[in-house]
CSV table of C-alpha atoms in Angstrom, one decimal:
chain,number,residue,atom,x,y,z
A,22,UNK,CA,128.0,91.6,136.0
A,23,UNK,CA,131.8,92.1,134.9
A,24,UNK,CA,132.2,95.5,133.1
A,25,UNK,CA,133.3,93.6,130.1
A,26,UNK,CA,133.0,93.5,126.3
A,27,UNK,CA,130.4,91.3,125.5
A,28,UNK,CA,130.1,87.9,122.8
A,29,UNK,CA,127.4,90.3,121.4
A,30,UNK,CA,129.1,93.4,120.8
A,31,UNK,CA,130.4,94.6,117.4
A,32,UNK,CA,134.3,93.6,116.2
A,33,UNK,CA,137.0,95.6,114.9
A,34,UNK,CA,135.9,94.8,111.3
A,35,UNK,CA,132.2,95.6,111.4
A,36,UNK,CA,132.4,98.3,113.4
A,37,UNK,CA,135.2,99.6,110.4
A,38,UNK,CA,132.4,99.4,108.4
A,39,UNK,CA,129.6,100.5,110.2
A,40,UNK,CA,131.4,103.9,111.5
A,41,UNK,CA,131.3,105.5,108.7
A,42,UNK,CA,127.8,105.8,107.8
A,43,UNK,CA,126.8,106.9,111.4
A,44,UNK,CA,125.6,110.7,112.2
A,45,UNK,CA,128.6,112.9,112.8
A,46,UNK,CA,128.4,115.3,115.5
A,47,UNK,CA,126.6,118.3,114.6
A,48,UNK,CA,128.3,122.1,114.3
A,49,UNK,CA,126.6,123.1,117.4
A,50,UNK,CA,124.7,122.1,120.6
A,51,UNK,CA,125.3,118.8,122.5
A,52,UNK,CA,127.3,116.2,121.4
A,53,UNK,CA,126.5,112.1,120.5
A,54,UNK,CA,128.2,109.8,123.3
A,55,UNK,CA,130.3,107.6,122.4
A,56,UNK,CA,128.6,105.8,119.3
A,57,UNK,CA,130.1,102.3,119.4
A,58,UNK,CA,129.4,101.9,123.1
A,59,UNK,CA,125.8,103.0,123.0
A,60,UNK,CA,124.9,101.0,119.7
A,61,UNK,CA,127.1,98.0,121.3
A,62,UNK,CA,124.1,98.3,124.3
A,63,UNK,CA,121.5,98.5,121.2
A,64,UNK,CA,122.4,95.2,119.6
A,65,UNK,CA,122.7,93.4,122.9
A,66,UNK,CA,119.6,94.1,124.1
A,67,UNK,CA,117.7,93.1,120.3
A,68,UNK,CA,119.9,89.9,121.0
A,69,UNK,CA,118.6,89.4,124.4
A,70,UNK,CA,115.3,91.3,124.5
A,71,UNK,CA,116.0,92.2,128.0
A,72,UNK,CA,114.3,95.3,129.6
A,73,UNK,CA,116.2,98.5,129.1
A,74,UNK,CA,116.7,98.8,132.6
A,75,UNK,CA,118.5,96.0,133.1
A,76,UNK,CA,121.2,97.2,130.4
A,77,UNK,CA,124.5,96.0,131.9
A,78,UNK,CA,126.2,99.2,133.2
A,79,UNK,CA,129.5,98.4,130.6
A,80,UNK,CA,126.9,100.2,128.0
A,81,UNK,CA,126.5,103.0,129.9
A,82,UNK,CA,123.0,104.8,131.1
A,83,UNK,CA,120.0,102.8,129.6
A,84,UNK,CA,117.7,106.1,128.7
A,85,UNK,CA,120.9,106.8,126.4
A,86,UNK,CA,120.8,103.9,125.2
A,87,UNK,CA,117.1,103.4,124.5
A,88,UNK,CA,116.7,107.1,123.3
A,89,UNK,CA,119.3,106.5,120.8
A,90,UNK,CA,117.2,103.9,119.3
A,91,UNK,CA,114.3,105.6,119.4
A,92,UNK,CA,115.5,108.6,118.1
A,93,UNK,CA,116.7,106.9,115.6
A,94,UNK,CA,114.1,104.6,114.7
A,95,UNK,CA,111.3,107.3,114.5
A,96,UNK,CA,113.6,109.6,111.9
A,97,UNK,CA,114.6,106.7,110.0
A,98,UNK,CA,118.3,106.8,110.6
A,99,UNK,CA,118.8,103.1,111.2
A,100,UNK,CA,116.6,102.3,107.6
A,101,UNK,CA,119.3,104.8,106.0
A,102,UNK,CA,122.4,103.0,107.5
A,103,UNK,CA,120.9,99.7,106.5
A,104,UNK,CA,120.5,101.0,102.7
A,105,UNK,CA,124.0,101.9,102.4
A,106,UNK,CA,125.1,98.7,104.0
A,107,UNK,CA,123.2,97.0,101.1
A,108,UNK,CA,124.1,99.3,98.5
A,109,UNK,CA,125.0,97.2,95.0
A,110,UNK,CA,124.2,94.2,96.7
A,111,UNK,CA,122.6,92.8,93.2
A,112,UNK,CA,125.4,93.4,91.1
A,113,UNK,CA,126.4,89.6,91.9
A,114,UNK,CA,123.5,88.7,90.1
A,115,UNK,CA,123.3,91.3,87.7
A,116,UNK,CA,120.5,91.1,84.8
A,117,UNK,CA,119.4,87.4,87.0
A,118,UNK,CA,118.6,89.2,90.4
A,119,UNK,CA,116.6,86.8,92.0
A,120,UNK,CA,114.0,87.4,95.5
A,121,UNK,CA,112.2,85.6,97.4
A,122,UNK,CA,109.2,86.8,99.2
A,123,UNK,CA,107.5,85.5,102.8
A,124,UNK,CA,106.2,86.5,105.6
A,125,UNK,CA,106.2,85.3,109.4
A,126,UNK,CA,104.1,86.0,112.7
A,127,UNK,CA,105.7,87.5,116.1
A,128,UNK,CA,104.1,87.2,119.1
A,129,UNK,CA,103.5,90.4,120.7
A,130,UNK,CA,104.3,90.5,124.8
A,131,UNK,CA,101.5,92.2,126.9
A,132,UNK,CA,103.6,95.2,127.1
A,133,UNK,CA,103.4,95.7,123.7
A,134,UNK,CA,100.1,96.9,123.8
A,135,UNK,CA,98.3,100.4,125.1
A,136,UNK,CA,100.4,102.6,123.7
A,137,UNK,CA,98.8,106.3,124.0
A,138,UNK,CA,96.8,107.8,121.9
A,139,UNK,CA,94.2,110.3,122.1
A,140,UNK,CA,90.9,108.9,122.0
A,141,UNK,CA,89.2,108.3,118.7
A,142,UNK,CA,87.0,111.7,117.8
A,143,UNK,CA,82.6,110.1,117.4
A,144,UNK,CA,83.0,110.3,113.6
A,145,UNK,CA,79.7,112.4,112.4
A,146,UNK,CA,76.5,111.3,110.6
A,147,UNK,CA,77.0,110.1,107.5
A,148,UNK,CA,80.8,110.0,107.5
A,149,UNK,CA,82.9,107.1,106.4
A,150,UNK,CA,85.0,105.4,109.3
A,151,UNK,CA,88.0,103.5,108.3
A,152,UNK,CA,87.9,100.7,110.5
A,153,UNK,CA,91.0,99.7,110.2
A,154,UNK,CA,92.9,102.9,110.9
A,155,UNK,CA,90.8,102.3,114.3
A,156,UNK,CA,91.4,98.8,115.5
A,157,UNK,CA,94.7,97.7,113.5
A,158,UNK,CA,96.9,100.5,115.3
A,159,UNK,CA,100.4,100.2,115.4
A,160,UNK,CA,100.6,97.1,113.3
A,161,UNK,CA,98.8,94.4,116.2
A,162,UNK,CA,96.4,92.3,115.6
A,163,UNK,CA,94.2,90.0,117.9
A,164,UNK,CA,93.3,86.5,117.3
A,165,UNK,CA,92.6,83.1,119.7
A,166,UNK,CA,96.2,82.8,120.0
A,167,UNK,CA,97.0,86.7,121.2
A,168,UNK,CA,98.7,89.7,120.0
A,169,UNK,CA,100.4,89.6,117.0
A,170,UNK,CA,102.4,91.5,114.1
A,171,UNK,CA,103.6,90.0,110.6
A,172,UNK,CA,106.3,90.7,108.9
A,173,UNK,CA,106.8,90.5,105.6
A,174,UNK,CA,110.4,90.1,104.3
A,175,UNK,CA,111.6,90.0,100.8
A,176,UNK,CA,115.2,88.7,100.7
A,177,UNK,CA,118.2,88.1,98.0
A,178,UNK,CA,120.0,84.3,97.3
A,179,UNK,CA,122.6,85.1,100.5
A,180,UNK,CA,119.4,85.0,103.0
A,181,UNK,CA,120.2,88.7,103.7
A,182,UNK,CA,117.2,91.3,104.0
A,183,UNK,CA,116.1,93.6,101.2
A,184,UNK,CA,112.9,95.3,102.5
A,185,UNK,CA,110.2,94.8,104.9
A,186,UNK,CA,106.6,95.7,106.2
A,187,UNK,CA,104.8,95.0,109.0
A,188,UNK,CA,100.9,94.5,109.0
A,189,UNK,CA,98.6,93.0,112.3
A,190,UNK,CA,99.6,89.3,112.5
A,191,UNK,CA,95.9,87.9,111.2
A,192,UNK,CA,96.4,90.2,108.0
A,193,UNK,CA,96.9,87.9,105.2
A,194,UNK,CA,99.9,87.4,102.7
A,195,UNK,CA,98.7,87.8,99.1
A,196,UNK,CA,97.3,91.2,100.1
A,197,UNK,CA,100.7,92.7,100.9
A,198,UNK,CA,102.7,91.2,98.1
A,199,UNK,CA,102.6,94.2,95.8
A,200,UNK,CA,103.2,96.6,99.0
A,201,UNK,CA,106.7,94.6,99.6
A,202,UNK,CA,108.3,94.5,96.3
A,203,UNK,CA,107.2,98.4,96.1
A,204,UNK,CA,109.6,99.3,99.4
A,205,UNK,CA,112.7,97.5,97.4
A,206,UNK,CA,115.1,100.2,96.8
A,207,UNK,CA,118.9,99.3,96.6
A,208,UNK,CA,121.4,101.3,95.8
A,209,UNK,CA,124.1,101.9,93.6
A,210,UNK,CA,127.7,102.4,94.2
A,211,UNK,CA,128.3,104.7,91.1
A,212,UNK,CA,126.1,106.8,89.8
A,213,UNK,CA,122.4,106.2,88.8
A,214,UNK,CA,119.2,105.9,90.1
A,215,UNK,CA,118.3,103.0,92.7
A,216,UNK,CA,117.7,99.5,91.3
A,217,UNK,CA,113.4,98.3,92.2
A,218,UNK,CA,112.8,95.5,89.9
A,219,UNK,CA,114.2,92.4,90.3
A,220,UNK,CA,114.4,89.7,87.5
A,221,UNK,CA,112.6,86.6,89.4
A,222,UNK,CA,110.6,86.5,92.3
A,223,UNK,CA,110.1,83.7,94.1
A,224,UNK,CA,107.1,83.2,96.6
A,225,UNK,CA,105.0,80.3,98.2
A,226,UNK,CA,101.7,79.1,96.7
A,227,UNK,CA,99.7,81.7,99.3
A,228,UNK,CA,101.1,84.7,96.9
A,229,UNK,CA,99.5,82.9,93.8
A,230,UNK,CA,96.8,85.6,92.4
A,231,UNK,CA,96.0,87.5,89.5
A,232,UNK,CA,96.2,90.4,90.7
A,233,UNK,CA,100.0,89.6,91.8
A,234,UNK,CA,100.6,87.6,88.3
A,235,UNK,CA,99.5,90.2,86.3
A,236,UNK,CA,101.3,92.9,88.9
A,237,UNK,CA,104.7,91.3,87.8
A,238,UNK,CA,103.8,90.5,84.4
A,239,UNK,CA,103.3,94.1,83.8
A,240,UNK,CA,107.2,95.4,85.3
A,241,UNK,CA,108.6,92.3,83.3
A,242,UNK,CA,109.9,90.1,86.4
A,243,UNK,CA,109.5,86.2,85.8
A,244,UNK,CA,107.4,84.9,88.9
A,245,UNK,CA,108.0,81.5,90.1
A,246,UNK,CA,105.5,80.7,92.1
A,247,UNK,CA,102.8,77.3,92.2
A,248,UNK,CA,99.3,77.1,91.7
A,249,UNK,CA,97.1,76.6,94.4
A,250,UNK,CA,94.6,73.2,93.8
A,251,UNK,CA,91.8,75.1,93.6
A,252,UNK,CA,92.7,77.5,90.6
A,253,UNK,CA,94.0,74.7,88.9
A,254,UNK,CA,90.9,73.0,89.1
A,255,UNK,CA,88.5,76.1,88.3
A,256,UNK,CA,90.9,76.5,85.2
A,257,UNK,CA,90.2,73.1,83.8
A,258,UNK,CA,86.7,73.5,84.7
A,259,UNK,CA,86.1,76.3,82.2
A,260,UNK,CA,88.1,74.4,79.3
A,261,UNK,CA,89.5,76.7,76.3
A,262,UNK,CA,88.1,79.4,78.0
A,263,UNK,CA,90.5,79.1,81.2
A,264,UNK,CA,93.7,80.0,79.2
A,265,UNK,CA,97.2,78.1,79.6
A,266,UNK,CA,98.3,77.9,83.1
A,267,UNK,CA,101.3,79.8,84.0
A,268,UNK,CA,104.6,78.7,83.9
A,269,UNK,CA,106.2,77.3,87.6
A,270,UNK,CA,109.9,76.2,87.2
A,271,UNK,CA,109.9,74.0,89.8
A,272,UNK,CA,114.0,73.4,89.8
A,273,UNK,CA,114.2,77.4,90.5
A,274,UNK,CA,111.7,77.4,93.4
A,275,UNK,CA,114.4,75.0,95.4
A,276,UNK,CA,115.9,78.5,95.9
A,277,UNK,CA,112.8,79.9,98.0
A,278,UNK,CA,114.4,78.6,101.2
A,279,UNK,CA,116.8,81.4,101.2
A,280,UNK,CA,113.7,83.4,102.6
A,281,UNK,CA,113.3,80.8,105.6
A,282,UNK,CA,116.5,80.9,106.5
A,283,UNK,CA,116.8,85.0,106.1
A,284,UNK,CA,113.8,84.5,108.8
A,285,UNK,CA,115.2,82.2,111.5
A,286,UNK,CA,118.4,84.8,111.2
A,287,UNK,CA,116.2,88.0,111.8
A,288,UNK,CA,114.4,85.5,114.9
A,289,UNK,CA,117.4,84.4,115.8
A,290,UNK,CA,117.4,87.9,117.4
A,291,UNK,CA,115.0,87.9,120.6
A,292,UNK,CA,113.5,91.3,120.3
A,293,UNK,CA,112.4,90.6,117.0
A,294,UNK,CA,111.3,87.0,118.0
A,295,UNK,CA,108.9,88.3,120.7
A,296,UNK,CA,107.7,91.9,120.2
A,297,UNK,CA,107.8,94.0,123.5
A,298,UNK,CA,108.0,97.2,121.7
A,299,UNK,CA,104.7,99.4,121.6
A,300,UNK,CA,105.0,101.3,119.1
A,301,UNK,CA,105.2,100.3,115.1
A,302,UNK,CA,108.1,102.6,114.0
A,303,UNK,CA,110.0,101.4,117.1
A,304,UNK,CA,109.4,98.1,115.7
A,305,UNK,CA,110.3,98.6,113.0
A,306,UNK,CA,113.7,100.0,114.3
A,307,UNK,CA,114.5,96.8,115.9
A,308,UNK,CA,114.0,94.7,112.9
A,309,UNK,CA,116.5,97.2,110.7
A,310,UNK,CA,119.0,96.5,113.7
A,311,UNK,CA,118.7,92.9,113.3
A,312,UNK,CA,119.4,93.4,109.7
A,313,UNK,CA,122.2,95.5,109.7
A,314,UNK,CA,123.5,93.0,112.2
A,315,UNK,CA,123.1,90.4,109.3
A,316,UNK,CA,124.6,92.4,106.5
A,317,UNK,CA,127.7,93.1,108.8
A,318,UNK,CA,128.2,89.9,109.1
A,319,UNK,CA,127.7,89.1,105.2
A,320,UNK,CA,128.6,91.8,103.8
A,321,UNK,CA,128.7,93.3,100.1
A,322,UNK,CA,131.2,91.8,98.6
């Protein structure tokens, strides 16, 4: 392969506004290598999902490349860049900040699995076991169809990224609702404190609870989302006693699509399509890469 720039790597204008929020050399000790080749070699292979030893040599060494991501992944230095990338990103819609909230399951490759770990310690008599500490580690799950890890999204009107979790892939959705609107934290340009609560949040009929209803009802944020069949049905079976059904504008839930679309952009990207990273926070690294990837593209305005 031609020691060329590739379609993949970043342009003049996003890397203008990606440089600035990168780690600066420290005082003392070793020095980074050349930032823009060896996160170039970062987005191509989230693009591609090739090995990290097949790297194209125009990117340099691969273990620099890949211990770069790591290293940043595991410290959290990729979610920081990706909070300042989206910093005031709801003062478009000001006091009408609208969400939307899904999820999606990744197939996880076979080399996404048997990551080390020391074995579990023969819990003692009498002690409680959390079993799902034991068999849900590092966010896969097993069902008929294989390894798997959901992600839950929440994103804004421009299909753009606001926060995510990831949970084993036959974890349900309602479950993590709460968990995902919790990890939104954008923030501001000026001065203040970061802005959690969004006016609306939109979500599919699978989020449709008490628990979540009364969640939102309590922080004030107007929830548009439909009833499932069945709770319409108990409702009308206990008469006066079943209280008014909630409120679904359907005309406003036209706009839950924007979370789709944010998915089949974050997809779009083959690592995150097809998981071949063992471990969670590594994971997780990729998808912040495909994100910052997005908001670079569509950026703040």
């Amino acid at each position: 392969m031609e020691d060329r720039p590739n379609r993949h790597d970043l342009s003049d204008e996003e890397w203008q506004r990606l440089s600035p929020l990168l780690p600066v050399n420290p005082r003392q000790g070793g020095r980074w290598a050349d930032h823009r080749t060896v996160i170039n070699g970062v987005f191509f292979r989230v693009r591609t999902n090739i090995p990290w030893r097949d790297l194209p040599p125009c990117y340099g060494n691969w273990k620099t490349v890949y211990n770069r991501h790591r290293r940043w992944s595991m410290d959290g230095t990729w979610e920081q860049i990706l909070d300042r990338l989206r910093a005031g990103c709801d003062e478009v819609d000001g006091q009408d900040w609208t969400v939307s909230v899904d999820s999606t399951v990744v197939r996880a490759h076979q080399h996404a699995a048997g990551a080390r770990h020391s074995p579990p310690r023969c819990p003692a008599k009498g002690e409680v076991v959390d079993h799902k500490t034991m068999t849900h580690r590092e966010a896969l799950g097993r069902s008929r169809g294989g390894l798997s890890t959901k992600i839950h999204l929440v994103a804004d009107r421009r299909c753009r990224p606001l926060a995510r979790i990831l949970s084993p892939g036959q974890h349900g959705d309602s479950p993590y609702f709460q968990r995902v609107l919790n990890t939104i934290r954008i923030a501001r340009r000026g001065l203040g404190r970061p802005r959690r609560r969004p006016a609306t949040v939109l979500a599919s009929k699978a989020y449709s609870s008490q628990s979540n209803r009364a969640y939102l009802r309590r922080r004030g944020i107007k929830a548009v989302i439909p009833i499932k069949k069945d709770q319409q049905a108990n409702r009308l079976k206990r008469g006066s006693e079943g209280g008014r059904p909630p409120i679904f504008d359907a005309e406003r839930y036209k706009e839950r699509n924007t979370v789709e679309r944010c998915i089949g952009k974050l997809k779009s990207h083959r690592a995150v399509a097809l998981r071949t990273d063992k471990r969670q926070r590594i994971y997780q690294g990729t998808v912040d890469v495909a994100s910052i990837r997005i908001w670079l593209r569509d950026p703040v305005s």
